[in-house]
Coordinates of C-alpha atoms in Angstrom, one line a residue:
M1 CA 102.1 -42.6 21.2
M2 CA 101.1 -45.0 24.0
W3 CA 98.6 -43.9 26.5
R4 CA 99.4 -44.6 30.1
P5 CA 96.8 -44.0 32.7
L6 CA 97.9 -41.4 35.1
L7 CA 96.3 -43.2 38.0
R8 CA 97.9 -46.5 37.4
P9 CA 101.1 -45.8 39.3
A10 CA 98.9 -44.8 42.3
V11 CA 98.1 -48.5 43.0
P12 CA 101.6 -49.5 44.0
L13 CA 102.1 -46.2 45.7
L14 CA 99.1 -46.9 47.8
G15 CA 100.4 -50.4 48.5
V16 CA 103.8 -48.9 49.6
Q17 CA 102.0 -46.3 51.8
K18 CA 99.9 -49.0 53.4
V19 CA 103.0 -51.1 54.2
Q20 CA 104.8 -48.1 55.5
A21 CA 101.8 -47.0 57.6
R22 CA 101.6 -50.5 59.1
A23 CA 105.3 -50.5 59.8
H24 CA 105.1 -47.1 61.5
S25 CA 102.0 -48.1 63.4
Q26 CA 104.0 -50.8 65.1
V27 CA 106.6 -48.4 66.4
P28 CA 104.6 -46.3 68.9
P29 CA 103.4 -49.3 71.0
T30 CA 107.1 -50.4 71.5
R31 CA 108.1 -46.9 72.4
S32 CA 105.1 -46.4 74.6
K33 CA 105.9 -49.7 76.4
L34 CA 109.5 -48.5 77.0
R35 CA 108.2 -45.1 78.1
S36 CA 105.6 -46.6 80.5
R37 CA 108.3 -48.9 81.9
A38 CA 110.6 -46.0 82.4
M39 CA 107.9 -44.0 84.1
F40 CA 107.0 -46.9 86.3
A41 CA 110.7 -47.3 87.3
A42 CA 111.1 -43.6 88.0
S43 CA 107.9 -43.5 90.1
T44 CA 109.1 -46.5 92.0
L45 CA 112.4 -44.9 92.7
L46 CA 110.6 -41.7 93.8
W47 CA 108.3 -43.6 96.2
M48 CA 110.9 -45.9 97.7
P49 CA 112.2 -43.4 100.2
V50 CA 108.6 -42.6 101.2
I51 CA 107.8 -46.3 101.7
I52 CA 111.0 -46.9 103.7
M53 CA 110.4 -43.9 105.9
F54 CA 106.8 -45.1 106.5
N55 CA 108.0 -48.5 107.5
E56 CA 110.6 -47.1 109.8
L57 CA 108.7 -44.4 111.5
V58 CA 105.0 -45.0 111.1
A59 CA 103.9 -48.6 110.7
E60 CA 104.9 -51.8 109.0
V61 CA 103.4 -55.3 108.3
T62 CA 104.9 -57.9 110.7
W63 CA 104.8 -61.7 110.7
I64 CA 104.5 -63.3 114.1
N65 CA 106.8 -66.2 114.5
G66 CA 106.8 -68.8 117.2
A67 CA 104.4 -69.9 119.9
S68 CA 105.2 -67.4 122.6
M69 CA 102.0 -65.5 122.1
Y70 CA 99.8 -68.6 121.7
P71 CA 96.8 -68.7 121.6
F72 CA 96.3 -65.0 120.9
F73 CA 98.6 -65.2 117.9
N74 CA 99.5 -68.3 115.9
A75 CA 96.6 -70.5 117.1
D76 CA 98.1 -73.3 115.0
K77 CA 101.4 -73.1 116.9
D78 CA 102.8 -76.3 115.4
S79 CA 102.6 -74.9 111.9
T80 CA 105.6 -73.2 110.3
T81 CA 103.6 -71.7 107.4
R82 CA 100.5 -70.3 109.1
N83 CA 101.9 -67.3 110.9
D84 CA 99.6 -64.5 111.9
I85 CA 100.3 -61.2 110.2
V86 CA 99.8 -57.9 112.1
L87 CA 100.2 -54.2 111.7
N88 CA 103.0 -52.9 113.9
Y89 CA 102.4 -49.2 114.7
K90 CA 105.7 -47.4 115.3
F91 CA 104.8 -43.7 115.6
K92 CA 105.4 -42.6 119.2
A93 CA 105.5 -46.3 120.2
Q94 CA 107.0 -45.5 123.6
E95 CA 104.3 -43.2 124.7
G96 CA 100.9 -44.0 126.2
L97 CA 101.8 -47.6 127.1
R98 CA 99.2 -49.6 129.0
R99 CA 99.0 -53.0 130.7
G100 CA 97.8 -55.5 128.2
M101 CA 99.2 -53.8 125.1
I102 CA 101.2 -56.0 122.8
V103 CA 104.5 -54.4 121.8
T104 CA 107.5 -55.1 119.7
F105 CA 111.0 -54.4 121.1
W106 CA 114.7 -55.1 120.6
N107 CA 115.5 -58.3 122.3
P108 CA 117.7 -57.4 125.3
T109 CA 119.7 -60.7 124.9
N110 CA 120.0 -60.4 121.1
P111 CA 120.0 -56.7 120.0
E112 CA 119.9 -57.7 116.3
S113 CA 116.4 -59.3 116.6
T114 CA 113.0 -58.1 117.8
A115 CA 110.5 -59.8 120.0
V116 CA 106.7 -59.4 120.5
K117 CA 105.2 -59.7 124.0
R118 CA 102.4 -58.3 126.1
I119 CA 103.0 -55.6 128.7
V120 CA 102.1 -57.1 132.1
G121 CA 103.6 -54.4 134.4
L122 CA 104.5 -50.7 134.1
E123 CA 107.1 -48.8 136.1
G124 CA 106.3 -49.0 139.8
D125 CA 104.1 -52.1 139.5
V126 CA 104.7 -55.2 141.6
V127 CA 104.4 -58.2 139.3
R128 CA 104.2 -61.9 140.2
T129 CA 106.8 -63.6 138.1
R130 CA 107.2 -67.2 136.9
S131 CA 110.1 -69.5 136.2
P132 CA 113.0 -69.1 135.6
F133 CA 113.0 -65.7 137.3
P134 CA 114.8 -66.1 140.7
E135 CA 112.2 -64.1 142.7
S136 CA 108.5 -64.6 143.1
V137 CA 107.6 -60.9 142.8
V138 CA 109.4 -57.9 141.3
R139 CA 108.9 -54.2 141.3
V140 CA 109.2 -52.8 137.8
P141 CA 111.9 -50.0 137.9
E142 CA 111.4 -46.6 136.4
Y143 CA 111.4 -46.3 132.6
H144 CA 110.9 -50.0 132.3
V145 CA 108.1 -52.4 131.5
W146 CA 107.6 -56.1 132.4
V147 CA 106.6 -58.2 129.3
Q148 CA 105.4 -61.7 129.0
G149 CA 104.2 -64.0 126.3
D150 CA 100.7 -65.4 126.4
G151 CA 102.0 -69.0 125.9
S152 CA 103.5 -71.4 128.4
A153 CA 106.8 -70.7 130.1
R154 CA 108.6 -73.3 128.1
D155 CA 107.6 -71.5 124.9
N156 CA 108.8 -68.1 126.1
L157 CA 111.8 -65.9 126.4
D158 CA 110.4 -62.8 128.2
S159 CA 111.0 -60.7 131.2
N160 CA 111.1 -63.8 133.3
T161 CA 114.3 -64.6 131.5
Y162 CA 115.9 -61.2 130.9
G163 CA 114.2 -59.0 133.4
P164 CA 112.4 -55.7 132.9
V165 CA 112.7 -54.2 129.5
P166 CA 113.8 -50.5 129.1
I167 CA 111.1 -48.5 127.4
G168 CA 113.7 -47.2 125.0
L169 CA 113.9 -50.6 123.4
I170 CA 110.2 -50.6 122.4
T171 CA 109.8 -50.2 118.6
G172 CA 106.1 -50.5 118.1
R173 CA 102.6 -51.5 119.2
V174 CA 100.6 -54.3 117.6
T175 CA 97.3 -52.6 116.7
H176 CA 95.6 -54.7 114.1
I177 CA 95.5 -58.3 112.9
L178 CA 95.7 -58.6 109.1
Y179 CA 95.8 -62.4 108.8
P180 CA 94.2 -64.9 109.2
F181 CA 91.2 -63.3 107.6
H182 CA 88.7 -64.6 110.2
K183 CA 90.6 -62.6 112.9
V184 CA 91.1 -59.4 110.9
G185 CA 90.5 -56.3 112.9
R186 CA 91.7 -54.2 115.8
V187 CA 93.7 -55.8 118.6
R188 CA 91.5 -55.4 121.7
W189 CA 94.3 -55.5 124.2
W190 CA 92.2 -53.9 126.9
E191 CA 90.0 -57.0 127.1
H192 CA 92.9 -59.3 127.9
M193 CA 93.2 -60.4 131.5
I194 CA 96.6 -59.6 132.9
K195 CA 98.1 -62.4 134.9
G196 CA 100.0 -61.4 138.1
Q197 CA 99.4 -58.9 140.8
R198 CA 100.1 -55.1 140.8
Q199 CA 100.1 -52.5 143.5

């Protein structure tokens, strides 16, 4: 009778167990990756309405294009890639308006686009205009504001072109500069000298 060690078969069994253990150990990472991706996608879908609502009703990051607000915004006005980035605060944007504030509004001549300008006159103010407005002075009517860009007249399409802007068209107030980094901070609109005369 041949003697066979009882423990001998255990060697290949251990080998098989090791291989199987390694094979199984590779499964959880793949599943965990899929699970994490699914959770990320689900959380993104859940947060998307919140982000959209925030951008529409509270505030949004806005790029300033063009030279109409030079030199306050876009100091390098000839560059097409170095645009200032600002925070456009939308919550109750039409309330508490002051002369000197920088606001965004639907363009009266192109309702599909928005513009950014500085408030020069509130309702009842008499404002000194500039070309191409046909009159030298104008009284701002009720529920309107007079807006102008800080730049030269040739770089601007503002109230001197399309007249007083209805307050209902105002969509936001520019409250903070986010870029360039050396200008980051609150927009100190109250320190800006308003051109023109009011009474």
